[in-house]
Coordinates of C-alpha atoms in Angstrom, one line a residue:
X40 CA -34.2 -37.4 95.8
X41 CA -33.9 -41.0 96.8
X42 CA -36.7 -42.9 95.9
X43 CA -37.1 -41.4 92.5
X44 CA -36.1 -43.9 89.7
X45 CA -33.3 -43.0 87.6
X46 CA -34.5 -41.3 84.0
X47 CA -33.7 -42.6 80.7
X48 CA -31.4 -40.6 78.8
X49 CA -32.9 -39.2 75.6
X50 CA -32.4 -40.0 72.3
X51 CA -33.4 -38.6 68.5
X52 CA -36.0 -41.4 67.7
X53 CA -35.0 -43.5 63.7
X54 CA -36.9 -42.2 60.7
X55 CA -39.2 -43.9 58.3
X56 CA -38.3 -47.1 56.1
X57 CA -40.7 -47.2 54.4
X58 CA -43.4 -45.7 51.7
X59 CA -47.2 -45.9 51.0
X60 CA -49.8 -44.2 48.9
X61 CA -52.8 -44.5 47.5
X62 CA -55.2 -43.7 44.7
X63 CA -59.0 -44.4 43.7
X64 CA -59.7 -46.1 41.0
X65 CA -62.2 -44.6 39.0
X66 CA -64.3 -45.5 36.4
X67 CA -64.1 -49.2 36.4
X68 CA -66.7 -50.9 34.5
X69 CA -69.5 -54.4 36.0
X70 CA -66.6 -56.3 33.7
X71 CA -63.9 -55.2 35.3
X72 CA -65.1 -55.1 38.9
X73 CA -66.5 -58.4 38.2
X74 CA -62.8 -60.2 37.0
X75 CA -61.1 -58.1 40.5
X76 CA -64.0 -60.3 42.8
X77 CA -63.2 -63.5 41.1
X78 CA -59.4 -62.8 41.4
X79 CA -60.3 -61.7 44.3
X80 CA -62.4 -64.5 46.3
X81 CA -59.8 -66.9 44.6
X82 CA -56.7 -65.6 46.0
X83 CA -59.0 -65.0 49.1
X84 CA -59.9 -68.8 49.6
X85 CA -55.4 -70.1 48.5
X86 CA -54.4 -67.9 51.7
X87 CA -56.8 -68.8 54.0
X88 CA -55.3 -72.4 53.1
X89 CA -52.0 -71.9 53.7
X90 CA -52.9 -69.4 56.9
X91 CA -54.4 -73.1 58.2
X92 CA -51.5 -75.0 56.6
X93 CA -49.0 -72.3 57.9
X94 CA -50.5 -72.9 62.2
X95 CA -51.1 -76.6 61.8
X96 CA -47.4 -76.8 61.2
X97 CA -46.1 -74.5 64.6
X98 CA -42.4 -74.4 66.1
X99 CA -42.3 -77.6 63.2
X100 CA -41.7 -75.3 60.4
X101 CA -38.5 -75.2 57.7
X102 CA -37.9 -74.3 54.6
X103 CA -38.7 -77.7 53.4
X104 CA -42.6 -76.9 54.7
X105 CA -42.2 -73.8 52.9
X106 CA -40.9 -74.6 49.9
X107 CA -43.3 -77.5 49.6
X108 CA -47.1 -75.1 50.5
X109 CA -45.7 -72.3 47.8
X110 CA -45.1 -75.5 45.1
X111 CA -48.7 -76.5 45.8
X112 CA -49.9 -73.1 45.4
X113 CA -48.1 -71.7 42.7
X114 CA -49.8 -75.1 40.8
X115 CA -53.5 -72.9 41.4
X116 CA -52.1 -69.2 40.9
X117 CA -48.5 -69.1 39.9
X118 CA -45.0 -68.6 40.9
X119 CA -45.2 -64.9 42.0
X120 CA -48.5 -64.7 43.2
X121 CA -47.9 -68.3 45.8
X122 CA -45.2 -66.3 46.7
X123 CA -46.7 -63.4 48.4
X124 CA -49.6 -65.3 50.0
X125 CA -47.1 -67.8 51.8
X126 CA -44.9 -64.3 52.6
X127 CA -48.7 -62.6 54.2
X128 CA -49.2 -65.7 55.5
X129 CA -45.9 -65.9 57.8
X130 CA -46.2 -62.1 58.2
X131 CA -49.7 -62.8 60.1
X132 CA -48.5 -65.9 61.6
X133 CA -45.3 -64.0 63.5
X134 CA -47.8 -61.2 64.2
X135 CA -50.0 -63.4 65.8
X136 CA -46.8 -65.0 67.7
X137 CA -46.0 -61.1 69.3
X138 CA -49.7 -60.7 70.3
X139 CA -50.0 -63.1 72.4
X140 CA -46.1 -63.2 73.7
X141 CA -47.7 -59.7 74.7
X142 CA -51.1 -61.3 76.0
X143 CA -49.1 -63.2 78.4
X144 CA -47.4 -61.2 79.9
X145 CA -50.0 -58.7 79.9
X146 CA -52.1 -61.9 81.9
X147 CA -48.5 -62.0 84.1
X148 CA -48.3 -58.7 85.2
X149 CA -52.3 -58.8 86.6
X150 CA -52.2 -61.6 88.9
X151 CA -48.1 -60.3 90.6
X152 CA -51.0 -57.5 91.6
X153 CA -53.2 -59.6 93.2
X154 CA -50.8 -61.5 94.4
X155 CA -49.8 -59.0 96.2
X156 CA -53.1 -56.8 97.4
X157 CA -54.5 -59.2 98.5
X158 CA -51.4 -60.8 100.7
X159 CA -51.9 -57.1 101.9
X160 CA -54.7 -56.3 105.0
X161 CA -58.4 -55.5 104.3
X162 CA -58.5 -52.1 103.8
X163 CA -54.8 -50.8 104.6
X164 CA -53.7 -48.1 102.0
X165 CA -51.7 -47.8 99.1
X166 CA -49.0 -45.7 98.4
X167 CA -48.3 -44.1 94.9
X168 CA -45.9 -47.5 94.2
X169 CA -48.0 -49.7 95.3
X170 CA -51.5 -50.2 95.8
X171 CA -53.0 -51.2 99.1
X172 CA -55.6 -54.0 100.1
X173 CA -59.1 -54.5 99.1
X174 CA -61.5 -52.2 100.8
X175 CA -63.5 -55.3 102.3
X176 CA -64.2 -59.0 102.3
X177 CA -66.5 -59.3 100.0
X178 CA -64.2 -57.3 97.6
X179 CA -61.0 -59.1 98.6
X180 CA -63.0 -62.9 98.2
X181 CA -64.1 -61.5 94.2
X182 CA -60.8 -60.6 93.1
X183 CA -59.5 -63.8 95.3
X184 CA -62.5 -65.4 92.5
X185 CA -60.3 -63.9 89.7
X186 CA -57.3 -64.9 90.7
X187 CA -58.1 -68.1 89.6
X188 CA -59.4 -67.8 86.5
X189 CA -56.4 -65.5 84.7
X190 CA -54.2 -68.3 86.8
X191 CA -55.8 -70.5 84.8
X192 CA -55.9 -68.3 81.6
X193 CA -52.3 -68.3 81.7
X194 CA -51.5 -72.2 82.1
X195 CA -53.9 -71.8 79.6
X196 CA -52.1 -69.7 77.4
X197 CA -48.6 -70.6 78.3
X198 CA -49.6 -73.5 77.2
X199 CA -50.3 -72.8 73.5
X200 CA -46.9 -70.6 73.9
X201 CA -44.7 -73.7 74.1
X202 CA -46.6 -74.8 71.6
X203 CA -46.2 -72.7 68.3
X204 CA -50.1 -72.9 68.7
X205 CA -52.1 -70.2 67.4
X206 CA -55.1 -68.3 67.0
X207 CA -55.3 -66.4 63.7
X208 CA -58.9 -65.0 62.2
X209 CA -58.5 -63.6 58.9
X210 CA -60.2 -60.4 58.2
X211 CA -59.5 -59.4 61.4
X212 CA -61.3 -60.3 65.1
X213 CA -62.9 -57.6 65.9
X214 CA -65.4 -57.7 62.2
X215 CA -65.7 -61.4 63.0
X216 CA -67.7 -59.6 67.0
X217 CA -69.0 -57.6 64.7
X218 CA -71.6 -60.3 63.3
X219 CA -72.8 -60.8 66.7
X220 CA -73.8 -57.2 67.4
X221 CA -75.2 -55.5 64.2
X222 CA -77.5 -53.9 66.2
X223 CA -75.1 -51.8 67.9
X224 CA -73.0 -51.9 64.7
X225 CA -76.2 -50.5 62.4
X226 CA -75.7 -52.5 59.9
X227 CA -77.6 -55.8 58.4
X228 CA -76.7 -59.2 57.8
X229 CA -76.2 -58.5 53.8
X230 CA -74.4 -55.5 54.9
X231 CA -71.5 -57.6 57.2
X232 CA -70.8 -60.5 55.0
X233 CA -70.5 -58.2 52.2
X234 CA -67.5 -56.6 53.9
X235 CA -66.1 -60.3 56.1
X236 CA -65.9 -61.4 52.2
X237 CA -64.3 -58.4 50.8
X238 CA -61.4 -58.0 54.2
X239 CA -60.6 -61.8 52.8
X240 CA -60.1 -61.2 49.5
X241 CA -56.2 -61.2 48.3
X242 CA -55.1 -59.2 45.8
X243 CA -51.5 -58.3 45.9
X244 CA -48.2 -58.4 45.0
X245 CA -44.9 -58.2 46.2
X246 CA -42.1 -55.4 44.3
X247 CA -39.3 -56.9 42.0
X248 CA -36.1 -54.7 41.0
X249 CA -35.2 -55.8 38.0
X250 CA -38.9 -56.5 36.4
X251 CA -40.6 -54.4 34.3
X252 CA -41.8 -51.5 36.3
X253 CA -40.3 -53.5 39.9
X254 CA -43.6 -55.6 39.2
X255 CA -44.7 -58.5 37.0
X256 CA -48.0 -59.7 39.1
X257 CA -50.1 -56.7 39.1
X258 CA -48.3 -53.4 36.7
X259 CA -48.9 -50.2 36.7
X260 CA -47.2 -48.2 34.1
X261 CA -46.2 -44.4 34.0
X262 CA -49.4 -43.3 32.5
X263 CA -51.0 -45.1 35.0
X264 CA -52.5 -48.5 34.1
X265 CA -52.4 -50.5 35.9
X266 CA -53.1 -55.3 34.6
X267 CA -52.5 -57.7 36.4
X268 CA -51.1 -61.5 36.0
X269 CA -54.0 -63.4 36.4
X270 CA -54.5 -66.7 38.3
X271 CA -54.3 -69.9 36.2
X272 CA -57.5 -71.2 36.8
X273 CA -58.8 -67.2 35.7
X274 CA -56.7 -67.1 32.8
X275 CA -59.4 -66.9 30.2
X276 CA -61.0 -64.3 31.4
X277 CA -57.6 -62.4 30.1
X278 CA -58.1 -59.4 27.6
X279 CA -54.4 -59.3 26.4
X280 CA -51.5 -61.4 26.2
X281 CA -49.7 -63.1 28.8
X282 CA -52.5 -64.6 30.7
X283 CA -53.6 -60.2 31.8
X284 CA -56.3 -58.2 32.1
X285 CA -55.6 -54.7 31.7
X286 CA -58.2 -52.2 33.3
X287 CA -60.2 -49.1 31.9
X288 CA -59.1 -46.9 35.3
X289 CA -56.0 -44.9 35.2
X290 CA -54.0 -43.8 38.6
X291 CA -52.4 -41.2 39.1
X292 CA -50.7 -40.3 42.5
X293 CA -51.2 -36.9 43.5
X294 CA -48.6 -38.1 46.7
X295 CA -45.5 -39.1 45.9
X296 CA -46.3 -39.1 42.7
X297 CA -42.3 -38.1 40.8
X298 CA -40.9 -40.4 43.4
X299 CA -42.6 -43.0 42.3
X300 CA -42.3 -42.3 39.2
X301 CA -39.0 -42.1 39.0
X302 CA -38.5 -45.8 40.9
X303 CA -40.6 -47.4 38.3
X304 CA -39.1 -46.2 35.6
X305 CA -35.9 -47.2 37.2
X306 CA -37.5 -50.9 37.7
X307 CA -37.0 -51.0 41.2
X308 CA -39.4 -53.3 43.4
X309 CA -43.1 -51.0 44.5
X310 CA -45.8 -53.5 46.1
X311 CA -49.1 -52.8 45.3
X312 CA -52.3 -54.2 46.9
X313 CA -56.6 -54.2 45.8
X314 CA -58.3 -53.3 48.1
X315 CA -62.2 -51.8 48.3
X316 CA -63.9 -50.1 50.4
X317 CA -67.6 -51.7 50.6
X318 CA -69.5 -49.1 53.1
X319 CA -67.7 -46.0 50.0
X320 CA -68.1 -49.0 46.9
X321 CA -64.9 -47.8 46.0
X322 CA -62.2 -49.8 45.1
X323 CA -58.1 -47.5 45.8
X324 CA -54.8 -49.2 45.0
X325 CA -52.3 -48.9 47.3
X326 CA -48.2 -49.0 46.4
X327 CA -45.7 -48.9 48.9
X328 CA -41.4 -49.3 48.6
X329 CA -38.8 -49.4 50.8
X330 CA -36.2 -46.8 51.0
X331 CA -33.2 -46.4 52.9
X332 CA -34.0 -45.1 56.0
X333 CA -33.6 -41.8 56.9
X334 CA -30.2 -41.1 59.3
X335 CA -30.9 -39.7 62.4
X336 CA -29.0 -36.1 63.4
X337 CA -26.8 -36.5 66.2
X338 CA -28.4 -35.7 69.6
X339 CA -26.4 -31.8 70.1
X340 CA -27.6 -30.9 66.4
X341 CA -30.6 -31.6 67.0
X342 CA -30.6 -29.3 70.2
X343 CA -28.8 -25.7 68.6
X344 CA -31.2 -24.4 68.2
X345 CA -33.4 -25.2 70.5
X346 CA -36.3 -27.5 70.9
X347 CA -40.2 -27.5 70.7
X348 CA -41.9 -29.4 74.3
X349 CA -44.3 -30.8 73.9
X350 CA -47.0 -32.4 76.3
X351 CA -49.3 -35.5 74.5
X352 CA -53.4 -35.5 76.6
X353 CA -55.9 -36.5 76.3
X354 CA -57.8 -33.7 74.0
X355 CA -54.1 -31.4 72.9
X356 CA -51.4 -31.7 72.5
X357 CA -49.4 -28.6 75.1
X358 CA -46.5 -27.3 73.6
X359 CA -43.7 -24.8 74.6
X360 CA -40.8 -23.5 72.8
X361 CA -37.5 -22.9 75.1
X362 CA -34.3 -21.7 73.1
X363 CA -30.9 -24.0 73.2
X364 CA -30.4 -23.2 77.2
X365 CA -33.4 -24.3 78.4
X366 CA -35.0 -20.7 78.1
X367 CA -39.1 -20.8 78.0
X368 CA -40.1 -18.6 74.6
X369 CA -42.5 -16.7 73.6
X370 CA -46.5 -18.2 74.8
X371 CA -47.7 -21.9 75.2
X372 CA -49.1 -22.9 72.2
X373 CA -52.5 -25.7 72.8
X374 CA -52.9 -28.4 69.3
X375 CA -56.8 -29.8 69.8
X376 CA -57.4 -32.7 69.2
X377 CA -61.5 -34.4 69.5
X378 CA -61.1 -39.0 69.9
X379 CA -64.3 -39.2 69.8
X380 CA -66.3 -41.1 67.2
X381 CA -64.9 -43.7 63.9
X382 CA -61.5 -44.6 63.8
X383 CA -60.9 -42.2 60.8
X384 CA -62.8 -39.6 62.4
X385 CA -59.8 -40.5 65.2
X386 CA -57.1 -40.5 62.5
X387 CA -57.8 -37.4 61.1
X388 CA -57.9 -35.5 64.1
X389 CA -54.8 -36.6 65.3
X390 CA -52.8 -35.8 61.5
X391 CA -54.5 -32.4 61.6
X392 CA -53.3 -31.3 64.5
X393 CA -49.6 -33.2 63.9
X394 CA -49.2 -30.6 60.8
X395 CA -50.0 -27.8 63.1
X396 CA -47.8 -28.7 65.2
X397 CA -44.8 -29.3 62.9
X398 CA -46.0 -26.2 60.5
X399 CA -45.4 -24.3 63.7
X400 CA -42.2 -25.8 64.1
X401 CA -40.5 -25.0 60.8
X402 CA -41.4 -21.6 61.3
X403 CA -40.0 -21.1 64.6
X404 CA -37.4 -22.5 63.5
X405 CA -36.1 -25.1 66.0
X406 CA -33.9 -28.1 64.9
X407 CA -36.2 -31.4 67.1
X408 CA -39.1 -32.2 68.7
X409 CA -39.1 -33.1 72.4
X410 CA -42.6 -35.9 73.7
X411 CA -42.7 -38.3 75.8
X412 CA -42.1 -41.5 75.6
X413 CA -45.1 -42.5 76.8
X414 CA -46.4 -46.8 77.1
X415 CA -49.5 -47.1 79.0
X416 CA -49.2 -50.6 79.2
X417 CA -49.6 -51.1 83.1
X418 CA -51.7 -48.7 83.6
X419 CA -54.3 -49.8 81.5
X420 CA -54.9 -52.7 84.3
X421 CA -58.2 -53.4 86.3
X422 CA -55.7 -55.4 88.6
X423 CA -53.5 -52.1 89.2
X424 CA -56.8 -49.2 88.5
X425 CA -60.0 -51.4 89.1
X426 CA -62.5 -48.5 90.5
X427 CA -60.9 -46.0 88.8
X428 CA -62.5 -46.0 85.5
X429 CA -62.7 -42.6 84.0
X430 CA -58.9 -42.9 84.6
X431 CA -58.2 -46.6 82.6
X432 CA -61.0 -44.9 79.5
X433 CA -59.1 -41.8 80.2
X434 CA -55.2 -43.8 79.2
X435 CA -57.0 -46.1 76.8
X436 CA -57.7 -43.2 74.8
X437 CA -54.7 -42.1 73.9
X438 CA -53.1 -43.5 71.6
X439 CA -49.9 -43.5 72.2
X440 CA -49.0 -46.1 69.4
X441 CA -50.4 -44.3 65.7
X442 CA -49.1 -40.5 67.8
X443 CA -45.5 -41.5 67.7
X444 CA -45.1 -43.2 64.3
X445 CA -46.8 -41.2 62.3
X446 CA -45.6 -37.7 64.2
X447 CA -41.7 -39.5 63.1
X448 CA -43.1 -40.2 59.3
X449 CA -44.5 -36.0 59.4
X450 CA -41.5 -34.9 61.1
X451 CA -38.8 -36.4 58.7
X452 CA -40.6 -34.9 56.0
X453 CA -40.3 -31.4 57.2
X454 CA -36.3 -32.3 58.3
X455 CA -37.3 -32.6 61.2
X456 CA -35.7 -34.8 64.4
X457 CA -38.1 -36.4 66.9
X458 CA -36.2 -36.6 71.0
X459 CA -37.8 -39.5 72.7
X460 CA -37.5 -38.6 76.7
X461 CA -38.9 -40.2 80.0
X462 CA -42.2 -39.8 81.2
X463 CA -41.4 -39.6 84.6
X464 CA -42.0 -36.6 86.6
X465 CA -42.7 -34.3 84.3
X466 CA -46.0 -33.4 85.2
X467 CA -45.7 -33.2 89.1
X468 CA -42.2 -31.3 88.1
X469 CA -43.2 -28.5 85.7
X470 CA -45.9 -27.4 88.0
X471 CA -43.6 -26.9 90.6
X472 CA -40.8 -25.6 89.1
X473 CA -42.3 -23.8 86.5
X474 CA -46.4 -22.7 86.7
X475 CA -46.0 -20.6 88.8
X476 CA -43.6 -18.3 87.6
X477 CA -44.6 -18.4 84.5
X478 CA -47.8 -17.2 85.1
X479 CA -48.8 -13.8 84.8
X480 CA -52.2 -11.2 85.0
X481 CA -52.0 -11.7 80.6
X482 CA -50.6 -15.5 80.5
X483 CA -52.6 -18.7 82.6
X484 CA -49.8 -21.8 82.3
X485 CA -52.2 -25.3 82.9
X486 CA -50.0 -27.5 84.1
X487 CA -49.7 -29.2 81.1
X488 CA -48.2 -26.5 79.9
X489 CA -45.1 -26.5 82.9
X490 CA -45.1 -29.8 81.5
X491 CA -43.9 -29.4 78.3
X492 CA -41.2 -26.8 79.1
X493 CA -40.0 -29.8 81.4
X494 CA -39.9 -32.1 78.8
X495 CA -38.3 -29.4 76.7
X496 CA -36.0 -29.2 79.0
X497 CA -35.4 -33.1 79.6
X498 CA -34.6 -33.3 75.5
X499 CA -32.2 -30.5 75.7
X500 CA -30.1 -32.6 78.5
X501 CA -31.3 -29.6 80.8
X502 CA -32.8 -31.1 84.7
X503 CA -36.3 -29.7 85.0
X504 CA -36.4 -27.9 88.0
X505 CA -35.2 -23.2 87.0
X506 CA -32.4 -23.4 89.1
X507 CA -29.6 -25.6 91.0
X508 CA -29.6 -25.7 95.1
X509 CA -29.1 -21.8 96.5
X510 CA -24.7 -21.3 97.0
X511 CA -23.5 -22.4 100.6
X512 CA -22.7 -18.5 102.6
X513 CA -25.9 -17.0 101.9
X514 CA -28.1 -15.4 98.9
X515 CA -25.8 -13.1 96.7
X516 CA -23.9 -15.7 94.5
X517 CA -20.4 -15.1 96.0
X518 CA -20.2 -19.0 95.5
X519 CA -21.4 -18.7 92.6
X520 CA -23.5 -18.3 89.4
X521 CA -26.5 -20.2 90.6
X522 CA -28.5 -20.3 87.5
X523 CA -28.9 -23.6 85.2
X524 CA -30.2 -21.8 81.8
X525 CA -27.5 -20.6 80.0
X526 CA -23.0 -22.5 79.4
X527 CA -20.3 -20.3 81.3
X528 CA -19.7 -18.1 77.9
X529 CA -22.6 -16.6 77.0
X530 CA -23.3 -12.9 77.2
X531 CA -25.6 -11.5 79.9
X532 CA -26.1 -14.8 81.7
X533 CA -25.7 -12.6 85.1
X534 CA -28.0 -11.2 84.0
X535 CA -31.9 -10.6 83.9
X536 CA -34.7 -12.4 82.1
X537 CA -37.2 -8.9 81.1
X538 CA -40.8 -9.6 81.2
X539 CA -41.8 -10.0 77.6
X540 CA -44.9 -7.3 78.9
X541 CA -42.5 -4.7 79.1
X542 CA -42.8 -2.4 76.5
X543 CA -43.4 1.9 76.5
X544 CA -46.2 3.7 77.9
X545 CA -48.4 3.7 74.3
X546 CA -46.5 1.4 72.9
X547 CA -48.1 -1.0 70.8
X548 CA -48.5 -5.0 72.2
X549 CA -48.2 -7.6 70.1
X550 CA -52.1 -8.4 69.8
X551 CA -52.4 -4.8 67.7
X552 CA -53.5 -3.5 71.3
X553 CA -53.0 -0.1 73.1
X554 CA -52.2 -0.2 77.2
X555 CA -53.2 2.3 79.4
X556 CA -50.9 5.8 80.1
X557 CA -49.5 5.7 83.5
X558 CA -52.3 8.1 85.7
X559 CA -51.6 10.4 88.7
X560 CA -52.3 8.0 92.2
X561 CA -54.6 8.4 94.2
X562 CA -53.1 7.7 96.9
X563 CA -50.8 9.4 100.2
X564 CA -49.1 6.5 100.1
X565 CA -48.4 6.7 96.2
X566 CA -47.3 10.2 96.5
X567 CA -44.3 12.0 95.9
X568 CA -42.1 12.4 98.9
X569 CA -41.9 16.7 98.6
X570 CA -45.3 17.0 98.6
X571 CA -46.0 19.9 101.9
X572 CA -49.2 18.8 103.7
X573 CA -50.2 21.9 105.8
X574 CA -53.2 21.0 108.4
X575 CA -56.0 23.3 108.0
X576 CA -57.3 25.3 111.7
X577 CA -60.5 25.3 110.8
X578 CA -60.7 21.9 111.0
X579 CA -60.3 21.5 114.3
X580 CA -62.0 21.2 117.1
X581 CA -61.7 21.6 120.9

């Protein structure tokens, strides 16, 4: 085992701490839409102006500059709207700052990999742990130029980081770049402009505990009536008292509607956001609130009723049910999904596969699901896998971050814990110790199925391999029991586990088919030993 990296301990992933629900604003009148567009455009301009001021402050930002910006916005809107805008601005600046740090780390990793490969002789073969030299002098020359380009980018990024300068685009950098590729995006300039303006609107408000229905700016009553506190320049558009505009549309949250109603009736904080889906031409209202972090159960409690090990792949989840001793139970399961197409299609595919996985976990009665703590950041770089483009595309297509976030939130609703394990060697050791022993004529075991067993055993705290080292004397277990799958006090741990296909003759199989009755032997080797063979004299010759 020398040379293998040290495995990190498994842990229970903390549960979600926030809730978001959405409903459509149906039957809006043209005047309602006009008011919403006017509010979004006005507050969007204020948000852009505030973001520009925050970026100009850089690292010299302080509470005094924050207060000065908020006072300036209050005169053009209201105190609560100004607070929501400044808070959103700070969150966006902080996100850009974190992305800048990640970009610097990625550039540094690429520079290290290039320097290592350029230092090796041309044509030197690599190992499993480190890449080798480049194949030709031409490739070595091109990579040396790329190294110089990365070093220049890294120096510029570090200078911007030290100066506190970030690059932020309200509306999204991806949508901004789409403007230069309208043909590929199948958009006209007017369609792109409409989407761009809608993404830059700002119709949102933070909640306030103790205020009426938990929010004074965007108020939603238990009956679903929606009213908005208009900014000062648009107060003339109000249709109710105190400068408020009440929409004709009502909302009724189907998902978590009871929980939302309990919060607003108790005047607890609920944040709202109104946005327009330009592709469908629909308006939506999204409600957000925080709740206490779901307390994770102890690791030993999560392991008490067994585990489901899940191997994440580019097109499916390979899952296997294990009992608390680490023994596989039943047959392997696969939950396919398709990650091609649009982002909404991919997200729906992931949610559907996770829903099927969680429902199966509830049916078998486990308390936790074991999954790898995957991070492909170092595997996506051109410097490490430059020629393996298909491999880089494969791992880039696996949405590890979104998958983990969705799995944790969806499993928490069913009372299931998620145990994250170290992904090192799970596929290799699973195939080595479990793929061949579990393969039968009626059950095909793949490398992914075996990896699911390895992940589940690691989540249970067992070693991946099926047995410990043989005893020192011989193979009769004279020095003690060799299995590492059952505790010392478990009954029947010394016996063998019968295969799942053992049934009485003629007994129906689990899938409803009948097995064939044993037939008479057709070979001399299988004939009973009591058979007396007599040689016929007529067969003798000579």
